[in-house]
Amino acid sequence: PPELARVIVKPGNEDDLDRRILELRSEQKDLVSKSPDKRTDDRLKEIITEIHRLQALVDLAPRNGKKRYSVPRASAGVDVWAFGVVLYELLTGEHLIPNTNVDETLTSLDDQLALATWKGLSQVQLDKVLASSSDVIPRTTIRRAQDLL
């Protein structure tokens, strides 16, 4: 679409898009504080759709004449992975991803990627997690998310 082409070609347009997103978020906040009705719900849906569209344009907008690259946005998948890392470190007392120095971190990237899932752990590491977790967690602790329901 022509609007997308203008955004990609025009440097500095990111500020205009960010400003518009802030305006929409402010309007969204005002609408949420009002009593809900059909018109308010419809406008909220429009605002959310527009914010997502503008955010996609911001991601494509050049910064100082160059396309900017950013880290992936936070998501539920990232949160679940991070929770797993924290849980592993709490249960084992070891860092899942050691980073004592930059060179070690860069050279062990393949090892880090392998450890990003439980399948990347060796049997010795899995046994250590199991042994430490069975000693620490009492039988009355909820062990499954379904038990919470």
mmCIF file with all atom_site columns, N, CA and C in Angstrom, residues 25-90:
data_model
loop_
_atom_site.group_PDB
_atom_site.id
_atom_site.type_symbol
_atom_site.label_atom_id
_atom_site.label_alt_id
_atom_site.label_comp_id
_atom_site.label_asym_id
_atom_site.label_entity_id
_atom_site.label_seq_id
_atom_site.pdbx_PDB_ins_code
_atom_site.Cartn_x
_atom_site.Cartn_y
_atom_site.Cartn_z
_atom_site.occupancy
_atom_site.B_iso_or_equiv
_atom_site.pdbx_formal_charge
_atom_site.auth_seq_id
_atom_site.auth_comp_id
_atom_site.auth_asym_id
_atom_site.auth_atom_id
_atom_site.pdbx_PDB_model_num
ATOM 1   N N  . ARG A 1 25 ? -3.413  5.242   22.596 1.00 0.00 ? 25 ARG A N  1
ATOM 2   C CA . ARG A 1 25 ? -3.382  4.605   23.921 1.00 0.00 ? 25 ARG A CA 1
ATOM 3   C C  . ARG A 1 25 ? -4.067  5.485   24.964 1.00 0.00 ? 25 ARG A C  1
ATOM 4   N N  . SER A 1 26 ? -3.893  6.799   24.846 1.00 0.00 ? 26 SER A N  1
ATOM 5   C CA . SER A 1 26 ? -4.560  7.722   25.765 1.00 0.00 ? 26 SER A CA 1
ATOM 6   C C  . SER A 1 26 ? -6.075  7.636   25.594 1.00 0.00 ? 26 SER A C  1
ATOM 7   N N  . GLU A 1 27 ? -6.523  7.626   24.341 1.00 0.00 ? 27 GLU A N  1
ATOM 8   C CA . GLU A 1 27 ? -7.957  7.493   24.078 1.00 0.00 ? 27 GLU A CA 1
ATOM 9   C C  . GLU A 1 27 ? -8.473  6.144   24.586 1.00 0.00 ? 27 GLU A C  1
ATOM 10  N N  . GLN A 1 28 ? -7.659  5.108   24.414 1.00 0.00 ? 28 GLN A N  1
ATOM 11  C CA . GLN A 1 28 ? -8.033  3.779   24.892 1.00 0.00 ? 28 GLN A CA 1
ATOM 12  C C  . GLN A 1 28 ? -8.211  3.789   26.407 1.00 0.00 ? 28 GLN A C  1
ATOM 13  N N  . LYS A 1 29 ? -7.292  4.429   27.109 1.00 0.00 ? 29 LYS A N  1
ATOM 14  C CA . LYS A 1 29 ? -7.373  4.503   28.567 1.00 0.00 ? 29 LYS A CA 1
ATOM 15  C C  . LYS A 1 29 ? -8.643  5.242   29.005 1.00 0.00 ? 29 LYS A C  1
ATOM 16  N N  . ASP A 1 30 ? -8.973  6.328   28.304 1.00 0.00 ? 30 ASP A N  1
ATOM 17  C CA . ASP A 1 30 ? -10.186 7.083   28.632 1.00 0.00 ? 30 ASP A CA 1
ATOM 18  C C  . ASP A 1 30 ? -11.438 6.240   28.415 1.00 0.00 ? 30 ASP A C  1
ATOM 19  N N  . LEU A 1 31 ? -11.468 5.493   27.321 1.00 0.00 ? 31 LEU A N  1
ATOM 20  C CA . LEU A 1 31 ? -12.637 4.661   27.028 1.00 0.00 ? 31 LEU A CA 1
ATOM 21  C C  . LEU A 1 31 ? -12.797 3.531   28.039 1.00 0.00 ? 31 LEU A C  1
ATOM 22  N N  . VAL A 1 32 ? -11.696 2.966   28.488 1.00 0.00 ? 32 VAL A N  1
ATOM 23  C CA . VAL A 1 32 ? -11.756 1.870   29.454 1.00 0.00 ? 32 VAL A CA 1
ATOM 24  C C  . VAL A 1 32 ? -12.322 2.355   30.779 1.00 0.00 ? 32 VAL A C  1
ATOM 25  N N  . SER A 1 33 ? -12.026 3.606   31.131 1.00 0.00 ? 33 SER A N  1
ATOM 26  C CA . SER A 1 33 ? -12.512 4.136   32.409 1.00 0.00 ? 33 SER A CA 1
ATOM 27  C C  . SER A 1 33 ? -14.000 4.469   32.371 1.00 0.00 ? 33 SER A C  1
ATOM 28  N N  . LYS A 1 34 ? -14.583 4.586   31.178 1.00 0.00 ? 34 LYS A N  1
ATOM 29  C CA . LYS A 1 34 ? -16.017 4.881   31.061 1.00 0.00 ? 34 LYS A CA 1
ATOM 30  C C  . LYS A 1 34 ? -16.828 3.599   31.206 1.00 0.00 ? 34 LYS A C  1
ATOM 31  N N  . SER A 1 35 ? -18.132 3.794   31.407 1.00 0.00 ? 35 SER A N  1
ATOM 32  C CA . SER A 1 35 ? -19.008 2.622   31.499 1.00 0.00 ? 35 SER A CA 1
ATOM 33  C C  . SER A 1 35 ? -19.111 1.976   30.120 1.00 0.00 ? 35 SER A C  1
ATOM 34  N N  . PRO A 1 36 ? -19.037 0.654   30.082 1.00 0.00 ? 36 PRO A N  1
ATOM 35  C CA . PRO A 1 36 ? -19.018 -0.036  28.790 1.00 0.00 ? 36 PRO A CA 1
ATOM 36  C C  . PRO A 1 36 ? -20.379 -0.008  28.096 1.00 0.00 ? 36 PRO A C  1
ATOM 37  N N  . ASP A 1 37 ? -20.350 0.194   26.810 1.00 0.00 ? 37 ASP A N  1
ATOM 38  C CA . ASP A 1 37 ? -21.530 0.052   25.972 1.00 0.00 ? 37 ASP A CA 1
ATOM 39  C C  . ASP A 1 37 ? -21.063 -0.416  24.593 1.00 0.00 ? 37 ASP A C  1
ATOM 40  N N  . LYS A 1 38 ? -21.986 -0.632  23.696 1.00 0.00 ? 38 LYS A N  1
ATOM 41  C CA . LYS A 1 38 ? -21.662 -1.179  22.375 1.00 0.00 ? 38 LYS A CA 1
ATOM 42  C C  . LYS A 1 38 ? -20.721 -0.251  21.607 1.00 0.00 ? 38 LYS A C  1
ATOM 43  N N  . ARG A 1 39 ? -20.997 1.049   21.660 1.00 0.00 ? 39 ARG A N  1
ATOM 44  C CA . ARG A 1 39 ? -20.172 2.011   20.925 1.00 0.00 ? 39 ARG A CA 1
ATOM 45  C C  . ARG A 1 39 ? -18.740 2.050   21.470 1.00 0.00 ? 39 ARG A C  1
ATOM 46  N N  . THR A 1 40 ? -18.623 2.001   22.796 1.00 0.00 ? 40 THR A N  1
ATOM 47  C CA . THR A 1 40 ? -17.303 2.007   23.422 1.00 0.00 ? 40 THR A CA 1
ATOM 48  C C  . THR A 1 40 ? -16.523 0.755   23.038 1.00 0.00 ? 40 THR A C  1
ATOM 49  N N  . ASP A 1 41 ? -17.187 -0.392  23.078 1.00 0.00 ? 41 ASP A N  1
ATOM 50  C CA . ASP A 1 41 ? -16.521 -1.646  22.709 1.00 0.00 ? 41 ASP A CA 1
ATOM 51  C C  . ASP A 1 41 ? -16.033 -1.613  21.261 1.00 0.00 ? 41 ASP A C  1
ATOM 52  N N  . ASP A 1 42 ? -16.883 -1.096  20.362 1.00 0.00 ? 42 ASP A N  1
ATOM 53  C CA . ASP A 1 42 ? -16.491 -1.015  18.957 1.00 0.00 ? 42 ASP A CA 1
ATOM 54  C C  . ASP A 1 42 ? -15.292 -0.092  18.769 1.00 0.00 ? 42 ASP A C  1
ATOM 55  N N  . ARG A 1 43 ? -15.314 1.042   19.462 1.00 0.00 ? 43 ARG A N  1
ATOM 56  C CA . ARG A 1 43 ? -14.193 1.984   19.338 1.00 0.00 ? 43 ARG A CA 1
ATOM 57  C C  . ARG A 1 43 ? -12.908 1.380   19.910 1.00 0.00 ? 43 ARG A C  1
ATOM 58  N N  . LEU A 1 44 ? -13.016 0.645   21.025 1.00 0.00 ? 44 LEU A N  1
ATOM 59  C CA . LEU A 1 44 ? -11.837 -0.006  21.598 1.00 0.00 ? 44 LEU A CA 1
ATOM 60  C C  . LEU A 1 44 ? -11.231 -1.006  20.619 1.00 0.00 ? 44 LEU A C  1
ATOM 61  N N  . LYS A 1 45 ? -12.087 -1.761  19.938 1.00 0.00 ? 45 LYS A N  1
ATOM 62  C CA . LYS A 1 45 ? -11.595 -2.714  18.939 1.00 0.00 ? 45 LYS A CA 1
ATOM 63  C C  . LYS A 1 45 ? -10.875 -1.983  17.810 1.00 0.00 ? 45 LYS A C  1
ATOM 64  N N  . GLU A 1 46 ? -11.456 -0.861  17.361 1.00 0.00 ? 46 GLU A N  1
ATOM 65  C CA . GLU A 1 46 ? -10.822 -0.072  16.302 1.00 0.00 ? 46 GLU A CA 1
ATOM 66  C C  . GLU A 1 46 ? -9.458  0.452   16.753 1.00 0.00 ? 46 GLU A C  1
ATOM 67  N N  . ILE A 1 47 ? -9.395  0.940   17.986 1.00 0.00 ? 47 ILE A N  1
ATOM 68  C CA . ILE A 1 47 ? -8.143  1.494   18.508 1.00 0.00 ? 47 ILE A CA 1
ATOM 69  C C  . ILE A 1 47 ? -7.073  0.411   18.580 1.00 0.00 ? 47 ILE A C  1
ATOM 70  N N  . ILE A 1 48 ? -7.432  -0.753  19.099 1.00 0.00 ? 48 ILE A N  1
ATOM 71  C CA . ILE A 1 48 ? -6.461  -1.845  19.222 1.00 0.00 ? 48 ILE A CA 1
ATOM 72  C C  . ILE A 1 48 ? -5.953  -2.272  17.847 1.00 0.00 ? 48 ILE A C  1
ATOM 73  N N  . THR A 1 49 ? -6.861  -2.382  16.879 1.00 0.00 ? 49 THR A N  1
ATOM 74  C CA . THR A 1 49 ? -6.463  -2.739  15.518 1.00 0.00 ? 49 THR A CA 1
ATOM 75  C C  . THR A 1 49 ? -5.517  -1.697  14.939 1.00 0.00 ? 49 THR A C  1
ATOM 76  N N  . GLU A 1 50 ? -5.850  -0.424  15.134 1.00 0.00 ? 50 GLU A N  1
ATOM 77  C CA . GLU A 1 50 ? -5.013  0.660   14.616 1.00 0.00 ? 50 GLU A CA 1
ATOM 78  C C  . GLU A 1 50 ? -3.638  0.678   15.289 1.00 0.00 ? 50 GLU A C  1
ATOM 79  N N  . ILE A 1 51 ? -3.596  0.434   16.592 1.00 0.00 ? 51 ILE A N  1
ATOM 80  C CA . ILE A 1 51 ? -2.310  0.402   17.300 1.00 0.00 ? 51 ILE A CA 1
ATOM 81  C C  . ILE A 1 51 ? -1.434  -0.720  16.747 1.00 0.00 ? 51 ILE A C  1
ATOM 82  N N  . HIS A 1 52 ? -2.009  -1.890  16.520 1.00 0.00 ? 52 HIS A N  1
ATOM 83  C CA . HIS A 1 52 ? -1.234  -3.006  15.963 1.00 0.00 ? 52 HIS A CA 1
ATOM 84  C C  . HIS A 1 52 ? -0.716  -2.666  14.562 1.00 0.00 ? 52 HIS A C  1
ATOM 85  N N  . ARG A 1 53 ? -1.559  -2.019  13.761 1.00 0.00 ? 53 ARG A N  1
ATOM 86  C CA . ARG A 1 53 ? -1.149  -1.644  12.409 1.00 0.00 ? 53 ARG A CA 1
ATOM 87  C C  . ARG A 1 53 ? -0.008  -0.632  12.451 1.00 0.00 ? 53 ARG A C  1
ATOM 88  N N  . LEU A 1 54 ? -0.147  0.376   13.313 1.00 0.00 ? 54 LEU A N  1
ATOM 89  C CA . LEU A 1 54 ? 0.892   1.399   13.429 1.00 0.00 ? 54 LEU A CA 1
ATOM 90  C C  . LEU A 1 54 ? 2.186   0.815   13.988 1.00 0.00 ? 54 LEU A C  1
ATOM 91  N N  . GLN A 1 55 ? 2.062   -0.110  14.933 1.00 0.00 ? 55 GLN A N  1
ATOM 92  C CA . GLN A 1 55 ? 3.265   -0.723  15.503 1.00 0.00 ? 55 GLN A CA 1
ATOM 93  C C  . GLN A 1 55 ? 4.019   -1.514  14.438 1.00 0.00 ? 55 GLN A C  1
ATOM 94  N N  . ALA A 1 56 ? 3.279   -2.169  13.541 1.00 0.00 ? 56 ALA A N  1
ATOM 95  C CA . ALA A 1 56 ? 3.928   -2.885  12.437 1.00 0.00 ? 56 ALA A CA 1
ATOM 96  C C  . ALA A 1 56 ? 4.663   -1.906  11.528 1.00 0.00 ? 56 ALA A C  1
ATOM 97  N N  . LEU A 1 57 ? 4.080   -0.729  11.302 1.00 0.00 ? 57 LEU A N  1
ATOM 98  C CA . LEU A 1 57 ? 4.747   0.289   10.492 1.00 0.00 ? 57 LEU A CA 1
ATOM 99  C C  . LEU A 1 57 ? 5.984   0.833   11.196 1.00 0.00 ? 57 LEU A C  1
ATOM 100 N N  . VAL A 1 58 ? 5.898   1.006   12.516 1.00 0.00 ? 58 VAL A N  1
ATOM 101 C CA . VAL A 1 58 ? 7.056   1.481   13.279 1.00 0.00 ? 58 VAL A CA 1
ATOM 102 C C  . VAL A 1 58 ? 8.206   0.489   13.137 1.00 0.00 ? 58 VAL A C  1
ATOM 103 N N  . ASP A 1 59 ? 7.891   -0.782  13.160 1.00 0.00 ? 59 ASP A N  1
ATOM 104 C CA . ASP A 1 59 ? 8.932   -1.803  13.037 1.00 0.00 ? 59 ASP A CA 1
ATOM 105 C C  . ASP A 1 59 ? 9.617   -1.752  11.670 1.00 0.00 ? 59 ASP A C  1
ATOM 106 N N  . LEU A 1 60 ? 8.892   -1.269  10.649 1.00 0.00 ? 60 LEU A N  1
ATOM 107 C CA . LEU A 1 60 ? 9.463   -1.171  9.311  1.00 0.00 ? 60 LEU A CA 1
ATOM 108 C C  . LEU A 1 60 ? 10.118  0.179   9.043  1.00 0.00 ? 60 LEU A C  1
ATOM 109 N N  . ALA A 1 61 ? 9.801   1.174   9.870  1.00 0.00 ? 61 ALA A N  1
ATOM 110 C CA . ALA A 1 61 ? 10.278  2.537   9.618  1.00 0.00 ? 61 ALA A CA 1
ATOM 111 C C  . ALA A 1 61 ? 11.791  2.618   9.734  1.00 0.00 ? 61 ALA A C  1
ATOM 112 N N  . PRO A 1 62 ? 12.422  3.369   8.825  1.00 0.00 ? 62 PRO A N  1
ATOM 113 C CA . PRO A 1 62 ? 13.872  3.526   8.915  1.00 0.00 ? 62 PRO A CA 1
ATOM 114 C C  . PRO A 1 62 ? 14.258  4.449   10.060 1.00 0.00 ? 62 PRO A C  1
ATOM 115 N N  . ARG A 1 63 ? 15.405  4.239   10.585 1.00 0.00 ? 63 ARG A N  1
ATOM 116 C CA . ARG A 1 63 ? 15.941  5.108   11.637 1.00 0.00 ? 63 ARG A CA 1
ATOM 117 C C  . ARG A 1 63 ? 17.246  5.671   11.083 1.00 0.00 ? 63 ARG A C  1
ATOM 118 N N  . ASN A 1 64 ? 17.292  6.990   10.956 1.00 0.00 ? 64 ASN A N  1
ATOM 119 C CA . ASN A 1 64 ? 18.460  7.671   10.378 1.00 0.00 ? 64 ASN A CA 1
ATOM 120 C C  . ASN A 1 64 ? 18.807  7.106   9.001  1.00 0.00 ? 64 ASN A C  1
ATOM 121 N N  . GLY A 1 65 ? 17.790  6.857   8.209  1.00 0.00 ? 65 GLY A N  1
ATOM 122 C CA . GLY A 1 65 ? 18.013  6.393   6.848  1.00 0.00 ? 65 GLY A CA 1
ATOM 123 C C  . GLY A 1 65 ? 18.297  4.911   6.719  1.00 0.00 ? 65 GLY A C  1
ATOM 124 N N  . LYS A 1 66 ? 18.346  4.185   7.811  1.00 0.00 ? 66 LYS A N  1
ATOM 125 C CA . LYS A 1 66 ? 18.616  2.750   7.764  1.00 0.00 ? 66 LYS A CA 1
ATOM 126 C C  . LYS A 1 66 ? 17.468  2.007   8.428  1.00 0.00 ? 66 LYS A C  1
ATOM 127 N N  . LYS A 1 67 ? 17.227  0.814   7.953  1.00 0.00 ? 67 LYS A N  1
ATOM 128 C CA . LYS A 1 67 ? 16.195  0.005   8.584  1.00 0.00 ? 67 LYS A CA 1
ATOM 129 C C  . LYS A 1 67 ? 16.669  -0.403  9.965  1.00 0.00 ? 67 LYS A C  1
ATOM 130 N N  . ARG A 1 68 ? 15.796  -0.282  10.942 1.00 0.00 ? 68 ARG A N  1
ATOM 131 C CA . ARG A 1 68 ? 16.219  -0.646  12.290 1.00 0.00 ? 68 ARG A CA 1
ATOM 132 C C  . ARG A 1 68 ? 15.810  -2.084  12.573 1.00 0.00 ? 68 ARG A C  1
ATOM 133 N N  . TYR A 1 69 ? 16.629  -2.771  13.292 1.00 0.00 ? 69 TYR A N  1
ATOM 134 C CA . TYR A 1 69 ? 16.356  -4.144  13.699 1.00 0.00 ? 69 TYR A CA 1
ATOM 135 C C  . TYR A 1 69 ? 16.233  -4.157  15.206 1.00 0.00 ? 69 TYR A C  1
ATOM 136 N N  . SER A 1 70 ? 15.307  -4.913  15.688 1.00 0.00 ? 70 SER A N  1
ATOM 137 C CA . SER A 1 70 ? 15.093  -4.929  17.127 1.00 0.00 ? 70 SER A CA 1
ATOM 138 C C  . SER A 1 70 ? 14.949  -6.366  17.606 1.00 0.00 ? 70 SER A C  1
ATOM 139 N N  . VAL A 1 71 ? 14.988  -6.510  18.901 1.00 0.00 ? 71 VAL A N  1
ATOM 140 C CA . VAL A 1 71 ? 14.802  -7.825  19.494 1.00 0.00 ? 71 VAL A CA 1
ATOM 141 C C  . VAL A 1 71 ? 13.341  -8.229  19.358 1.00 0.00 ? 71 VAL A C  1
ATOM 142 N N  . PRO A 1 72 ? 13.055  -9.516  19.422 1.00 0.00 ? 72 PRO A N  1
ATOM 143 C CA . PRO A 1 72 ? 11.660  -9.950  19.334 1.00 0.00 ? 72 PRO A CA 1
ATOM 144 C C  . PRO A 1 72 ? 10.830  -9.368  20.476 1.00 0.00 ? 72 PRO A C  1
ATOM 145 N N  . ARG A 1 73 ? 9.594   -9.125  20.208 1.00 0.00 ? 73 ARG A N  1
ATOM 146 C CA . ARG A 1 73 ? 8.694   -8.601  21.233 1.00 0.00 ? 73 ARG A CA 1
ATOM 147 C C  . ARG A 1 73 ? 8.406   -9.691  22.268 1.00 0.00 ? 73 ARG A C  1
ATOM 148 N N  . ALA A 1 74 ? 8.118   -9.257  23.467 1.00 0.00 ? 74 ALA A N  1
ATOM 149 C CA . ALA A 1 74 ? 7.781   -10.203 24.534 1.00 0.00 ? 74 ALA A CA 1
ATOM 150 C C  . ALA A 1 74 ? 6.496   -10.941 24.166 1.00 0.00 ? 74 ALA A C  1
ATOM 151 N N  . SER A 1 75 ? 6.427   -12.189 24.575 1.00 0.00 ? 75 SER A N  1
ATOM 152 C CA . SER A 1 75 ? 5.238   -12.993 24.304 1.00 0.00 ? 75 SER A CA 1
ATOM 153 C C  . SER A 1 75 ? 5.086   -14.023 25.419 1.00 0.00 ? 75 SER A C  1
ATOM 154 N N  . ALA A 1 76 ? 3.999   -14.731 25.382 1.00 0.00 ? 76 ALA A N  1
ATOM 155 C CA . ALA A 1 76 ? 3.765   -15.774 26.383 1.00 0.00 ? 76 ALA A CA 1
ATOM 156 C C  . ALA A 1 76 ? 4.838   -16.859 26.286 1.00 0.00 ? 76 ALA A C  1
ATOM 157 N N  . GLY A 1 77 ? 5.275   -17.175 25.075 1.00 0.00 ? 77 GLY A N  1
ATOM 158 C CA . GLY A 1 77 ? 6.314   -18.182 24.896 1.00 0.00 ? 77 GLY A CA 1
ATOM 159 C C  . GLY A 1 77 ? 7.629   -17.784 25.549 1.00 0.00 ? 77 GLY A C  1
ATOM 160 N N  . VAL A 1 78 ? 7.986   -16.509 25.416 1.00 0.00 ? 78 VAL A N  1
ATOM 161 C CA . VAL A 1 78 ? 9.211   -16.013 26.050 1.00 0.00 ? 78 VAL A CA 1
ATOM 162 C C  . VAL A 1 78 ? 9.074   -16.083 27.566 1.00 0.00 ? 78 VAL A C  1
ATOM 163 N N  . ASP A 1 79 ? 7.898   -15.728 28.083 1.00 0.00 ? 79 ASP A N  1
ATOM 164 C CA . ASP A 1 79 ? 7.671   -15.773 29.530 1.00 0.00 ? 79 ASP A CA 1
ATOM 165 C C  . ASP A 1 79 ? 7.766   -17.195 30.069 1.00 0.00 ? 79 ASP A C  1
ATOM 166 N N  . VAL A 1 80 ? 7.203   -18.151 29.344 1.00 0.00 ? 80 VAL A N  1
ATOM 167 C CA . VAL A 1 80 ? 7.248   -19.548 29.784 1.00 0.00 ? 80 VAL A CA 1
ATOM 168 C C  . VAL A 1 80 ? 8.688   -20.048 29.781 1.00 0.00 ? 80 VAL A C  1
ATOM 169 N N  . TRP A 1 81 ? 9.446   -19.718 28.732 1.00 0.00 ? 81 TRP A N  1
ATOM 170 C CA . TRP A 1 81 ? 10.843  -20.135 28.677 1.00 0.00 ? 81 TRP A CA 1
ATOM 171 C C  . TRP A 1 81 ? 11.627  -19.519 29.838 1.00 0.00 ? 81 TRP A C  1
ATOM 172 N N  . ALA A 1 82 ? 11.430  -18.216 30.094 1.00 0.00 ? 82 ALA A N  1
ATOM 173 C CA . ALA A 1 82 ? 12.148  -17.546 31.180 1.00 0.00 ? 82 ALA A CA 1
ATOM 174 C C  . ALA A 1 82 ? 11.785  -18.162 32.528 1.00 0.00 ? 82 ALA A C  1
ATOM 175 N N  . PHE A 1 83 ? 10.509  -18.496 32.727 1.00 0.00 ? 83 PHE A N  1
ATOM 176 C CA . PHE A 1 83 ? 10.084  -19.135 33.969 1.00 0.00 ? 83 PHE A CA 1
ATOM 177 C C  . PHE A 1 83 ? 10.790  -20.480 34.128 1.00 0.00 ? 83 PHE A C  1
ATOM 178 N N  . GLY A 1 84 ? 10.917  -21.228 33.034 1.00 0.00 ? 84 GLY A N  1
ATOM 179 C CA . GLY A 1 84 ? 11.618  -22.512 33.090 1.00 0.00 ? 84 GLY A CA 1
ATOM 180 C C  . GLY A 1 84 ? 13.080  -22.347 33.472 1.00 0.00 ? 84 GLY A C  1
ATOM 181 N N  . VAL A 1 85 ? 13.717  -21.307 32.948 1.00 0.00 ? 85 VAL A N  1
ATOM 182 C CA . VAL A 1 85 ? 15.121  -21.044 33.286 1.00 0.00 ? 85 VAL A CA 1
ATOM 183 C C  . VAL A 1 85 ? 15.252  -20.727 34.770 1.00 0.00 ? 85 VAL A C  1
ATOM 184 N N  . VAL A 1 86 ? 14.368  -19.861 35.268 1.00 0.00 ? 86 VAL A N  1
ATOM 185 C CA . VAL A 1 86 ? 14.409  -19.491 36.688 1.00 0.00 ? 86 VAL A CA 1
ATOM 186 C C  . VAL A 1 86 ? 14.148  -20.716 37.557 1.00 0.00 ? 86 VAL A C  1
ATOM 187 N N  . LEU A 1 87 ? 13.168  -21.520 37.182 1.00 0.00 ? 87 LEU A N  1
ATOM 188 C CA . LEU A 1 87 ? 12.840  -22.722 37.942 1.00 0.00 ? 87 LEU A CA 1
ATOM 189 C C  . LEU A 1 87 ? 14.035  -23.675 37.982 1.00 0.00 ? 87 LEU A C  1
ATOM 190 N N  . TYR A 1 88 ? 14.677  -23.890 36.847 1.00 0.00 ? 88 TYR A N  1
ATOM 191 C CA . TYR A 1 88 ? 15.850  -24.759 36.800 1.00 0.00 ? 88 TYR A CA 1
ATOM 192 C C  . TYR A 1 88 ? 16.932  -24.244 37.743 1.00 0.00 ? 88 TYR A C  1
ATOM 193 N N  . GLU A 1 89 ? 17.207  -22.935 37.691 1.00 0.00 ? 89 GLU A N  1
ATOM 194 C CA . GLU A 1 89 ? 18.269  -22.378 38.522 1.00 0.00 ? 89 GLU A CA 1
ATOM 195 C C  . GLU A 1 89 ? 17.924  -22.462 40.004 1.00 0.00 ? 89 GLU A C  1
ATOM 196 N N  . LEU A 1 90 ? 16.649  -22.281 40.338 1.00 0.00 ? 90 LEU A N  1
ATOM 197 C CA . LEU A 1 90 ? 16.241  -22.399 41.740 1.00 0.00 ? 90 LEU A CA 1
ATOM 198 C C  . LEU A 1 90 ? 16.369  -23.833 42.249 1.00 0.00 ? 90 LEU A C  1
#
